[in-house]
Amino acid sequence: MRRATALTLAIGGITLGLTAGGALASAGEPERPGPRAVEAASSAGRAASPGFEIEIDPELDARFGPRPVNAVQAAGIVTDLMPGARVVKVELDEEDDRAVWGVEAVIGSGEAEVDVDAFTGDVLDGVDGVEEEDD
């Protein structure tokens, strides 16, 4: 009986040690998602696309670094100011040594180009000017 108890305790100790060791070894590793999680994430990425072209010059991107206002937010600022506008393109540009988002939008039968400061979100130019397209 003593021998069986000792053997059970030894096996239990080894099992506990292996379990704890495995948990500690994998604690620093990121969890790997299963195939369904990857599939859901990629289809969510497709669904979350902004619906307009985004153009970022790598040199300007590197020079200005992280900007508090991103391209999607700049597009939102323009559509908030111009109800009914549909943004077709947002481009990172430079104006007076500042990073700006040049937002091109279609509204009605016209087009508008609006500059949004990439750091403050202020509209710098273009809100008043909707150019009608000639047929």
mmCIF file of N, CA and C in Angstrom:
data_model
loop_
_atom_site.group_PDB
_atom_site.id
_atom_site.type_symbol
_atom_site.label_atom_id
_atom_site.label_comp_id
_atom_site.label_asym_id
_atom_site.label_seq_id
_atom_site.Cartn_x
_atom_site.Cartn_y
_atom_site.Cartn_z
ATOM 1 N N MET A 1 0.815 -1.182 0.000
ATOM 2 C CA MET A 1 0.000 0.000 0.000
ATOM 3 C C MET A 1 0.867 1.259 0.000
ATOM 4 N N ARG A 2 1.934 1.240 0.837
ATOM 5 C CA ARG A 2 2.828 2.397 0.879
ATOM 6 C C ARG A 2 3.510 2.606 -0.459
ATOM 7 N N ARG A 3 3.849 1.511 -1.097
ATOM 8 C CA ARG A 3 4.527 1.597 -2.388
ATOM 9 C C ARG A 3 3.600 2.215 -3.439
ATOM 10 N N ALA A 4 2.335 1.828 -3.476
ATOM 11 C CA ALA A 4 1.353 2.362 -4.427
ATOM 12 C C ALA A 4 1.121 3.839 -4.165
ATOM 13 N N THR A 5 1.068 4.244 -2.911
ATOM 14 C CA THR A 5 0.873 5.646 -2.558
ATOM 15 C C THR A 5 2.076 6.474 -2.995
ATOM 16 N N ALA A 6 3.270 5.942 -2.750
ATOM 17 C CA ALA A 6 4.493 6.652 -3.141
ATOM 18 C C ALA A 6 4.561 6.794 -4.651
ATOM 19 N N LEU A 7 4.201 5.747 -5.372
ATOM 20 C CA LEU A 7 4.219 5.778 -6.835
ATOM 21 C C LEU A 7 3.184 6.778 -7.365
ATOM 22 N N THR A 8 2.016 6.823 -6.780
ATOM 23 C CA THR A 8 0.973 7.764 -7.188
ATOM 24 C C THR A 8 1.431 9.199 -6.947
ATOM 25 N N LEU A 9 2.046 9.454 -5.793
ATOM 26 C CA LEU A 9 2.549 10.790 -5.486
ATOM 27 C C LEU A 9 3.667 11.195 -6.446
ATOM 28 N N ALA A 10 4.533 10.274 -6.799
ATOM 29 C CA ALA A 10 5.639 10.563 -7.724
ATOM 30 C C ALA A 10 5.099 10.900 -9.105
ATOM 31 N N ILE A 11 4.151 10.123 -9.589
ATOM 32 C CA ILE A 11 3.557 10.377 -10.915
ATOM 33 C C ILE A 11 2.813 11.711 -10.893
ATOM 34 N N GLY A 12 2.089 11.978 -9.820
ATOM 35 C CA GLY A 12 1.375 13.255 -9.685
ATOM 36 C C GLY A 12 2.339 14.428 -9.674
ATOM 37 N N GLY A 13 3.458 14.297 -9.003
ATOM 38 C CA GLY A 13 4.474 15.358 -8.953
ATOM 39 C C GLY A 13 5.087 15.608 -10.315
ATOM 40 N N ILE A 14 5.386 14.551 -11.041
ATOM 41 C CA ILE A 14 5.956 14.695 -12.393
ATOM 42 C C ILE A 14 4.942 15.361 -13.318
ATOM 43 N N THR A 15 3.697 14.940 -13.261
ATOM 44 C CA THR A 15 2.645 15.518 -14.099
ATOM 45 C C THR A 15 2.461 17.002 -13.789
ATOM 46 N N LEU A 16 2.442 17.342 -12.520
ATOM 47 C CA LEU A 16 2.299 18.733 -12.118
ATOM 48 C C LEU A 16 3.485 19.562 -12.608
ATOM 49 N N GLY A 17 4.680 19.011 -12.478
ATOM 50 C CA GLY A 17 5.884 19.717 -12.939
ATOM 51 C C GLY A 17 5.863 19.955 -14.442
ATOM 52 N N LEU A 18 5.473 18.962 -15.200
ATOM 53 C CA LEU A 18 5.402 19.109 -16.657
ATOM 54 C C LEU A 18 4.329 20.122 -17.063
ATOM 55 N N THR A 19 3.196 20.082 -16.401
ATOM 56 C CA THR A 19 2.113 21.006 -16.717
ATOM 57 C C THR A 19 2.528 22.443 -16.414
ATOM 58 N N ALA A 20 3.097 22.662 -15.245
ATOM 59 C CA ALA A 20 3.539 24.010 -14.863
ATOM 60 C C ALA A 20 4.665 24.490 -15.766
ATOM 61 N N GLY A 21 5.589 23.606 -16.084
ATOM 62 C CA GLY A 21 6.703 23.976 -16.972
ATOM 63 C C GLY A 21 6.225 24.346 -18.366
ATOM 64 N N GLY A 22 5.278 23.587 -18.877
ATOM 65 C CA GLY A 22 4.720 23.897 -20.196
ATOM 66 C C GLY A 22 3.981 25.221 -20.206
ATOM 67 N N ALA A 23 3.262 25.492 -19.126
ATOM 68 C CA ALA A 23 2.533 26.763 -19.032
ATOM 69 C C ALA A 23 3.504 27.938 -18.977
ATOM 70 N N LEU A 24 4.574 27.786 -18.214
ATOM 71 C CA LEU A 24 5.564 28.863 -18.121
ATOM 72 C C LEU A 24 6.306 29.049 -19.439
ATOM 73 N N ALA A 25 6.598 27.965 -20.123
ATOM 74 C CA ALA A 25 7.332 28.069 -21.387
ATOM 75 C C ALA A 25 6.505 28.761 -22.465
ATOM 76 N N SER A 26 5.201 28.544 -22.461
ATOM 77 C CA SER A 26 4.362 29.148 -23.495
ATOM 78 C C SER A 26 3.791 30.499 -23.074
ATOM 79 N N ALA A 27 4.073 30.953 -21.865
ATOM 80 C CA ALA A 27 3.506 32.210 -21.383
ATOM 81 C C ALA A 27 3.971 33.399 -22.215
ATOM 82 N N GLY A 28 5.189 33.390 -22.718
ATOM 83 C CA GLY A 28 5.703 34.516 -23.490
ATOM 84 C C GLY A 28 5.351 34.455 -24.957
ATOM 85 N N GLU A 29 4.811 33.346 -25.427
ATOM 86 C CA GLU A 29 4.481 33.200 -26.846
ATOM 87 C C GLU A 29 3.071 33.711 -27.116
ATOM 88 N N PRO A 30 2.894 34.429 -28.240
ATOM 89 C CA PRO A 30 1.540 34.853 -28.581
ATOM 90 C C PRO A 30 0.683 33.650 -28.955
ATOM 91 N N GLU A 31 -0.585 33.745 -28.634
ATOM 92 C CA GLU A 31 -1.500 32.667 -28.957
ATOM 93 C C GLU A 31 -1.728 32.630 -30.461
ATOM 94 N N ARG A 32 -1.670 31.448 -31.029
ATOM 95 C CA ARG A 32 -1.886 31.307 -32.467
ATOM 96 C C ARG A 32 -3.360 31.067 -32.732
ATOM 97 N N PRO A 33 -3.951 31.899 -33.583
ATOM 98 C CA PRO A 33 -5.379 31.697 -33.863
ATOM 99 C C PRO A 33 -5.589 30.474 -34.737
ATOM 100 N N GLY A 34 -6.731 29.846 -34.558
ATOM 101 C CA GLY A 34 -7.076 28.713 -35.405
ATOM 102 C C GLY A 34 -7.492 29.201 -36.791
ATOM 103 N N PRO A 35 -7.713 28.279 -37.728
ATOM 104 C CA PRO A 35 -8.061 28.668 -39.100
ATOM 105 C C PRO A 35 -9.331 29.504 -39.185
ATOM 106 N N ARG A 36 -10.312 29.221 -38.350
ATOM 107 C CA ARG A 36 -11.557 30.002 -38.391
ATOM 108 C C ARG A 36 -11.312 31.438 -37.957
ATOM 109 N N ALA A 37 -10.463 31.644 -36.955
ATOM 110 C CA ALA A 37 -10.166 33.001 -36.492
ATOM 111 C C ALA A 37 -9.451 33.790 -37.577
ATOM 112 N N VAL A 38 -8.525 33.142 -38.277
ATOM 113 C CA VAL A 38 -7.805 33.816 -39.356
ATOM 114 C C VAL A 38 -8.770 34.165 -40.480
ATOM 115 N N GLU A 39 -9.654 33.229 -40.826
ATOM 116 C CA GLU A 39 -10.636 33.477 -41.885
ATOM 117 C C GLU A 39 -11.566 34.624 -41.504
ATOM 118 N N ALA A 40 -12.019 34.650 -40.256
ATOM 119 C CA ALA A 40 -12.908 35.722 -39.801
ATOM 120 C C ALA A 40 -12.188 37.063 -39.818
ATOM 121 N N ALA A 41 -10.924 37.058 -39.411
ATOM 122 C CA ALA A 41 -10.159 38.306 -39.398
ATOM 123 C C ALA A 41 -9.949 38.820 -40.809
ATOM 124 N N SER A 42 -9.662 37.927 -41.770
ATOM 125 C CA SER A 42 -9.441 38.422 -43.116
ATOM 126 C C SER A 42 -10.733 38.879 -43.772
ATOM 127 N N SER A 43 -11.837 38.221 -43.499
ATOM 128 C CA SER A 43 -13.081 38.713 -44.083
ATOM 129 C C SER A 43 -13.513 39.998 -43.389
ATOM 130 N N ALA A 44 -13.181 40.154 -42.114
ATOM 131 C CA ALA A 44 -13.484 41.417 -41.437
ATOM 132 C C ALA A 44 -12.645 42.533 -42.026
ATOM 133 N N GLY A 45 -11.397 42.237 -42.396
ATOM 134 C CA GLY A 45 -10.536 43.238 -43.016
ATOM 135 C C GLY A 45 -11.098 43.698 -44.345
ATOM 136 N N ARG A 46 -11.666 42.767 -45.103
ATOM 137 C CA ARG A 46 -12.268 43.144 -46.380
ATOM 138 C C ARG A 46 -13.501 44.003 -46.147
ATOM 139 N N ALA A 47 -14.278 43.656 -45.149
ATOM 140 C CA ALA A 47 -15.502 44.403 -44.882
ATOM 141 C C ALA A 47 -15.189 45.797 -44.347
ATOM 142 N N ALA A 48 -14.029 45.949 -43.726
ATOM 143 C CA ALA A 48 -13.683 47.227 -43.112
ATOM 144 C C ALA A 48 -12.925 48.148 -44.063
ATOM 145 N N SER A 49 -12.801 47.786 -45.337
ATOM 146 C CA SER A 49 -12.092 48.657 -46.266
ATOM 147 C C SER A 49 -12.865 49.964 -46.416
ATOM 148 N N PRO A 50 -12.143 51.070 -46.601
ATOM 149 C CA PRO A 50 -12.803 52.371 -46.575
ATOM 150 C C PRO A 50 -13.699 52.665 -47.769
ATOM 151 N N GLY A 51 -13.538 51.983 -48.884
ATOM 152 C CA GLY A 51 -14.381 52.238 -50.041
ATOM 153 C C GLY A 51 -13.879 53.362 -50.934
ATOM 154 N N PHE A 52 -12.659 53.812 -50.710
ATOM 155 C CA PHE A 52 -12.045 54.826 -51.556
ATOM 156 C C PHE A 52 -10.546 54.578 -51.605
ATOM 157 N N GLU A 53 -9.897 55.206 -52.560
ATOM 158 C CA GLU A 53 -8.462 55.026 -52.750
ATOM 159 C C GLU A 53 -7.699 55.854 -51.716
ATOM 160 N N ILE A 54 -6.665 55.255 -51.139
ATOM 161 C CA ILE A 54 -5.778 55.968 -50.213
ATOM 162 C C ILE A 54 -4.380 55.935 -50.810
ATOM 163 N N GLU A 55 -3.789 57.111 -50.958
ATOM 164 C CA GLU A 55 -2.444 57.210 -51.524
ATOM 165 C C GLU A 55 -1.527 57.898 -50.512
ATOM 166 N N ILE A 56 -0.471 57.179 -50.117
ATOM 167 C CA ILE A 56 0.478 57.717 -49.142
ATOM 168 C C ILE A 56 1.878 57.634 -49.722
ATOM 169 N N ASP A 57 2.504 58.769 -49.924
ATOM 170 C CA ASP A 57 3.877 58.845 -50.404
ATOM 171 C C ASP A 57 4.790 58.369 -49.277
ATOM 172 N N PRO A 58 5.608 57.331 -49.509
ATOM 173 C CA PRO A 58 6.458 56.803 -48.444
ATOM 174 C C PRO A 58 7.428 57.836 -47.863
ATOM 175 N N GLU A 59 7.914 58.747 -48.694
ATOM 176 C CA GLU A 59 8.840 59.765 -48.201
ATOM 177 C C GLU A 59 8.130 60.736 -47.248
ATOM 178 N N LEU A 60 6.922 61.173 -47.627
ATOM 179 C CA LEU A 60 6.155 62.054 -46.735
ATOM 180 C C LEU A 60 5.749 61.309 -45.466
ATOM 181 N N ASP A 61 5.382 60.062 -45.618
ATOM 182 C CA ASP A 61 4.989 59.246 -44.475
ATOM 183 C C ASP A 61 6.138 59.153 -43.469
ATOM 184 N N ALA A 62 7.345 58.897 -43.969
ATOM 185 C CA ALA A 62 8.513 58.798 -43.091
ATOM 186 C C ALA A 62 8.863 60.154 -42.480
ATOM 187 N N ARG A 63 8.742 61.202 -43.266
ATOM 188 C CA ARG A 63 9.118 62.524 -42.783
ATOM 189 C C ARG A 63 8.189 63.048 -41.692
ATOM 190 N N PHE A 64 6.902 62.848 -41.857
ATOM 191 C CA PHE A 64 5.949 63.376 -40.890
ATOM 192 C C PHE A 64 5.649 62.406 -39.750
ATOM 193 N N GLY A 65 5.958 61.134 -39.934
ATOM 194 C CA GLY A 65 5.737 60.158 -38.869
ATOM 195 C C GLY A 65 4.258 59.960 -38.564
ATOM 196 N N PRO A 66 3.973 59.413 -37.385
ATOM 197 C CA PRO A 66 2.575 59.150 -37.024
ATOM 198 C C PRO A 66 1.762 60.448 -36.970
ATOM 199 N N ARG A 67 0.560 60.358 -37.501
ATOM 200 C CA ARG A 67 -0.324 61.517 -37.533
ATOM 201 C C ARG A 67 -1.594 61.182 -36.761
ATOM 202 N N PRO A 68 -2.054 62.093 -35.905
ATOM 203 C CA PRO A 68 -3.265 61.822 -35.122
ATOM 204 C C PRO A 68 -4.515 61.623 -35.979
ATOM 205 N N VAL A 69 -4.563 62.244 -37.148
ATOM 206 C CA VAL A 69 -5.721 62.113 -38.030
ATOM 207 C C VAL A 69 -5.308 61.229 -39.208
ATOM 208 N N ASN A 70 -5.969 60.081 -39.345
ATOM 209 C CA ASN A 70 -5.633 59.193 -40.457
ATOM 210 C C ASN A 70 -6.533 59.476 -41.664
ATOM 211 N N ALA A 71 -6.305 58.755 -42.740
ATOM 212 C CA ALA A 71 -7.031 58.996 -43.992
ATOM 213 C C ALA A 71 -8.533 58.778 -43.842
ATOM 214 N N VAL A 72 -8.925 57.756 -43.116
ATOM 215 C CA VAL A 72 -10.348 57.463 -42.943
ATOM 216 C C VAL A 72 -11.017 58.561 -42.115
ATOM 217 N N GLN A 73 -10.314 59.049 -41.089
ATOM 218 C CA GLN A 73 -10.868 60.135 -40.280
ATOM 219 C C GLN A 73 -10.993 61.418 -41.100
ATOM 220 N N ALA A 74 -9.996 61.696 -41.947
ATOM 221 C CA ALA A 74 -10.068 62.879 -42.813
ATOM 222 C C ALA A 74 -11.271 62.785 -43.742
ATOM 223 N N ALA A 75 -11.509 61.606 -44.292
ATOM 224 C CA ALA A 75 -12.677 61.415 -45.158
ATOM 225 C C ALA A 75 -13.962 61.650 -44.374
ATOM 226 N N GLY A 76 -14.000 61.189 -43.136
ATOM 227 C CA GLY A 76 -15.170 61.400 -42.289
ATOM 228 C C GLY A 76 -15.406 62.874 -41.995
ATOM 229 N N ILE A 77 -14.329 63.622 -41.800
ATOM 230 C CA ILE A 77 -14.453 65.065 -41.558
ATOM 231 C C ILE A 77 -15.098 65.736 -42.760
ATOM 232 N N VAL A 78 -14.673 65.338 -43.962
ATOM 233 C CA VAL A 78 -15.224 65.934 -45.182
ATOM 234 C C VAL A 78 -16.690 65.555 -45.366
ATOM 235 N N THR A 79 -17.027 64.300 -45.147
ATOM 236 C CA THR A 79 -18.430 63.907 -45.343
ATOM 237 C C THR A 79 -19.336 64.507 -44.272
ATOM 238 N N ASP A 80 -18.795 64.788 -43.078
ATOM 239 C CA ASP A 80 -19.583 65.482 -42.058
ATOM 240 C C ASP A 80 -19.865 66.927 -42.475
ATOM 241 N N LEU A 81 -18.886 67.559 -43.124
ATOM 242 C CA LEU A 81 -19.045 68.949 -43.559
ATOM 243 C C LEU A 81 -19.885 69.082 -44.821
ATOM 244 N N MET A 82 -19.884 68.037 -45.628
ATOM 245 C CA MET A 82 -20.581 68.078 -46.920
ATOM 246 C C MET A 82 -21.535 66.885 -47.006
ATOM 247 N N PRO A 83 -22.694 66.965 -46.369
ATOM 248 C CA PRO A 83 -23.636 65.845 -46.409
ATOM 249 C C PRO A 83 -23.952 65.447 -47.853
ATOM 250 N N GLY A 84 -23.950 64.171 -48.106
ATOM 251 C CA GLY A 84 -24.209 63.662 -49.444
ATOM 252 C C GLY A 84 -22.952 63.441 -50.259
ATOM 253 N N ALA A 85 -21.814 63.900 -49.758
ATOM 254 C CA ALA A 85 -20.555 63.726 -50.490
ATOM 255 C C ALA A 85 -20.094 62.274 -50.368
ATOM 256 N N ARG A 86 -19.473 61.789 -51.440
ATOM 257 C CA ARG A 86 -18.885 60.446 -51.442
ATOM 258 C C ARG A 86 -17.400 60.602 -51.738
ATOM 259 N N VAL A 87 -16.565 60.224 -50.789
ATOM 260 C CA VAL A 87 -15.114 60.343 -50.946
ATOM 261 C C VAL A 87 -14.633 59.281 -51.927
ATOM 262 N N VAL A 88 -13.798 59.698 -52.879
ATOM 263 C CA VAL A 88 -13.262 58.763 -53.864
ATOM 264 C C VAL A 88 -11.754 58.559 -53.704
ATOM 265 N N LYS A 89 -11.075 59.543 -53.100
ATOM 266 C CA LYS A 89 -9.621 59.409 -52.939
ATOM 267 C C LYS A 89 -9.153 60.294 -51.788
ATOM 268 N N VAL A 90 -8.183 59.774 -51.014
ATOM 269 C CA VAL A 90 -7.522 60.543 -49.960
ATOM 270 C C VAL A 90 -6.029 60.354 -50.157
ATOM 271 N N GLU A 91 -5.318 61.482 -50.218
ATOM 272 C CA GLU A 91 -3.887 61.434 -50.505
ATOM 273 C C GLU A 91 -3.114 62.246 -49.469
ATOM 274 N N LEU A 92 -2.031 61.651 -48.944
ATOM 275 C CA LEU A 92 -1.171 62.387 -48.027
ATOM 276 C C LEU A 92 -0.341 63.365 -48.843
ATOM 277 N N ASP A 93 -0.380 64.630 -48.438
ATOM 278 C CA ASP A 93 0.315 65.687 -49.166
ATOM 279 C C ASP A 93 0.975 66.615 -48.165
ATOM 280 N N GLU A 94 1.616 67.650 -48.687
ATOM 281 C CA GLU A 94 2.296 68.620 -47.847
ATOM 282 C C GLU A 94 1.867 70.023 -48.247
ATOM 283 N N GLU A 95 1.590 70.831 -47.246
ATOM 284 C CA GLU A 95 1.236 72.229 -47.497
ATOM 285 C C GLU A 95 1.849 73.065 -46.377
ATOM 286 N N ASP A 96 2.683 74.022 -46.751
ATOM 287 C CA ASP A 96 3.355 74.885 -45.772
ATOM 288 C C ASP A 96 4.091 74.070 -44.709
ATOM 289 N N ASP A 97 4.838 73.065 -45.160
ATOM 290 C CA ASP A 97 5.627 72.190 -44.277
ATOM 291 C C ASP A 97 4.779 71.427 -43.257
ATOM 292 N N ARG A 98 3.511 71.193 -43.570
ATOM 293 C CA ARG A 98 2.629 70.410 -42.701
ATOM 294 C C ARG A 98 2.033 69.273 -43.510
ATOM 295 N N ALA A 99 1.773 68.187 -42.834
ATOM 296 C CA ALA A 99 1.120 67.050 -43.486
ATOM 297 C C ALA A 99 -0.375 67.343 -43.593
ATOM 298 N N VAL A 100 -0.913 67.176 -44.782
ATOM 299 C CA VAL A 100 -2.352 67.357 -44.994
ATOM 300 C C VAL A 100 -2.887 66.173 -45.787
ATOM 301 N N TRP A 101 -4.135 65.880 -45.570
ATOM 302 C CA TRP A 101 -4.834 64.889 -46.375
ATOM 303 C C TRP A 101 -5.609 65.634 -47.444
ATOM 304 N N GLY A 102 -5.294 65.373 -48.695
ATOM 305 C CA GLY A 102 -6.077 65.905 -49.803
ATOM 306 C C GLY A 102 -7.216 64.943 -50.060
ATOM 307 N N VAL A 103 -8.431 65.388 -49.812
ATOM 308 C CA VAL A 103 -9.607 64.521 -49.929
ATOM 309 C C VAL A 103 -10.394 64.928 -51.171
ATOM 310 N N GLU A 104 -10.566 63.988 -52.084
ATOM 311 C CA GLU A 104 -11.365 64.217 -53.289
ATOM 312 C C GLU A 104 -12.722 63.554 -53.081
ATOM 313 N N ALA A 105 -13.785 64.323 -53.310
ATOM 314 C CA ALA A 105 -15.135 63.807 -53.096
ATOM 315 C C ALA A 105 -16.032 64.176 -54.269
ATOM 316 N N VAL A 106 -17.033 63.366 -54.472
ATOM 317 C CA VAL A 106 -18.065 63.628 -55.469
ATOM 318 C C VAL A 106 -19.322 63.987 -54.690
ATOM 319 N N ILE A 107 -19.952 65.094 -55.103
ATOM 320 C CA ILE A 107 -21.192 65.506 -54.456
ATOM 321 C C ILE A 107 -22.143 66.014 -55.538
ATOM 322 N N GLY A 108 -23.279 65.362 -55.621
ATOM 323 C CA GLY A 108 -24.213 65.706 -56.699
ATOM 324 C C GLY A 108 -23.554 65.435 -58.046
ATOM 325 N N SER A 109 -23.579 66.436 -58.920
ATOM 326 C CA SER A 109 -22.932 66.282 -60.224
ATOM 327 C C SER A 109 -21.570 66.975 -60.241
ATOM 328 N N GLY A 110 -21.065 67.328 -59.064
ATOM 329 C CA GLY A 110 -19.782 68.030 -58.996
ATOM 330 C C GLY A 110 -18.744 67.273 -58.189
ATOM 331 N N GLU A 111 -17.571 67.878 -58.144
ATOM 332 C CA GLU A 111 -16.462 67.318 -57.390
ATOM 333 C C GLU A 111 -15.922 68.381 -56.440
ATOM 334 N N ALA A 112 -15.349 67.930 -55.340
ATOM 335 C CA ALA A 112 -14.732 68.859 -54.394
ATOM 336 C C ALA A 112 -13.390 68.286 -53.963
ATOM 337 N N GLU A 113 -12.439 69.160 -53.756
ATOM 338 C CA GLU A 113 -11.145 68.786 -53.201
ATOM 339 C C GLU A 113 -10.960 69.581 -51.921
ATOM 340 N N VAL A 114 -10.766 68.870 -50.815
ATOM 341 C CA VAL A 114 -10.685 69.499 -49.506
ATOM 342 C C VAL A 114 -9.386 69.062 -48.847
ATOM 343 N N ASP A 115 -8.652 70.019 -48.260
ATOM 344 C CA ASP A 115 -7.431 69.704 -47.515
ATOM 345 C C ASP A 115 -7.751 69.676 -46.030
ATOM 346 N N VAL A 116 -7.342 68.579 -45.381
ATOM 347 C CA VAL A 116 -7.554 68.408 -43.939
ATOM 348 C C VAL A 116 -6.192 68.247 -43.279
ATOM 349 N N ASP A 117 -5.912 69.055 -42.258
ATOM 350 C CA ASP A 117 -4.649 68.965 -41.532
ATOM 351 C C ASP A 117 -4.544 67.590 -40.872
ATOM 352 N N ALA A 118 -3.424 66.891 -41.122
ATOM 353 C CA ALA A 118 -3.254 65.527 -40.621
ATOM 354 C C ALA A 118 -2.914 65.477 -39.133
ATOM 355 N N PHE A 119 -2.655 66.626 -38.532
ATOM 356 C CA PHE A 119 -2.340 66.658 -37.109
ATOM 357 C C PHE A 119 -3.480 67.206 -36.264
ATOM 358 N N THR A 120 -4.238 68.158 -36.805
ATOM 359 C CA THR A 120 -5.302 68.783 -36.013
ATOM 360 C C THR A 120 -6.707 68.402 -36.473
ATOM 361 N N GLY A 121 -6.841 67.969 -37.732
ATOM 362 C CA GLY A 121 -8.156 67.677 -38.281
ATOM 363 C C GLY A 121 -8.874 68.916 -38.793
ATOM 364 N N ASP A 122 -8.191 70.067 -38.752
ATOM 365 C CA ASP A 122 -8.802 71.300 -39.253
ATOM 366 C C ASP A 122 -8.912 71.255 -40.774
ATOM 367 N N VAL A 123 -10.001 71.784 -41.291
ATOM 368 C CA VAL A 123 -10.173 71.902 -42.734
ATOM 369 C C VAL A 123 -9.438 73.158 -43.176
ATOM 370 N N LEU A 124 -8.507 72.992 -44.092
ATOM 371 C CA LEU A 124 -7.662 74.105 -44.508
ATOM 372 C C LEU A 124 -8.149 74.790 -45.770
ATOM 373 N N ASP A 125 -8.745 74.029 -46.669
ATOM 374 C CA ASP A 125 -9.095 74.607 -47.967
ATOM 375 C C ASP A 125 -10.094 73.715 -48.669
ATOM 376 N N GLY A 126 -10.974 74.331 -49.460
ATOM 377 C CA GLY A 126 -11.788 73.582 -50.396
ATOM 378 C C GLY A 126 -13.221 73.334 -50.024
ATOM 379 N N VAL A 127 -13.669 73.661 -48.827
ATOM 380 C CA VAL A 127 -15.041 73.339 -48.444
ATOM 381 C C VAL A 127 -16.059 74.091 -49.284
ATOM 382 N N ASP A 128 -15.773 75.338 -49.625
ATOM 383 C CA ASP A 128 -16.739 76.133 -50.366
ATOM 384 C C ASP A 128 -16.793 75.778 -51.838
ATOM 385 N N GLY A 129 -15.744 75.159 -52.369
ATOM 386 C CA GLY A 129 -15.652 74.989 -53.818
ATOM 387 C C GLY A 129 -16.072 73.645 -54.329
ATOM 388 N N VAL A 130 -17.314 73.517 -54.751
ATOM 389 C CA VAL A 130 -17.763 72.305 -55.449
ATOM 390 C C VAL A 130 -17.811 72.659 -56.913
ATOM 391 N N GLU A 131 -16.950 72.001 -57.697
ATOM 392 C CA GLU A 131 -16.874 72.291 -59.122
ATOM 393 C C GLU A 131 -17.824 71.391 -59.864
ATOM 394 N N GLU A 132 -18.705 71.970 -60.639
ATOM 395 C CA GLU A 132 -19.650 71.199 -61.447
ATOM 396 C C GLU A 132 -18.911 70.573 -62.619
ATOM 397 N N GLU A 133 -19.253 69.330 -62.916
ATOM 398 C CA GLU A 133 -18.631 68.642 -64.058
ATOM 399 C C GLU A 133 -19.320 69.092 -65.342
ATOM 400 N N ASP A 134 -18.514 69.311 -66.376
ATOM 401 C CA ASP A 134 -19.062 69.634 -67.688
ATOM 402 C C ASP A 134 -19.345 68.347 -68.439
ATOM 403 N N ASP A 135 -20.504 68.287 -69.062
ATOM 404 C CA ASP A 135 -20.853 67.074 -69.836
ATOM 405 C C ASP A 135 -20.389 67.177 -71.252
#
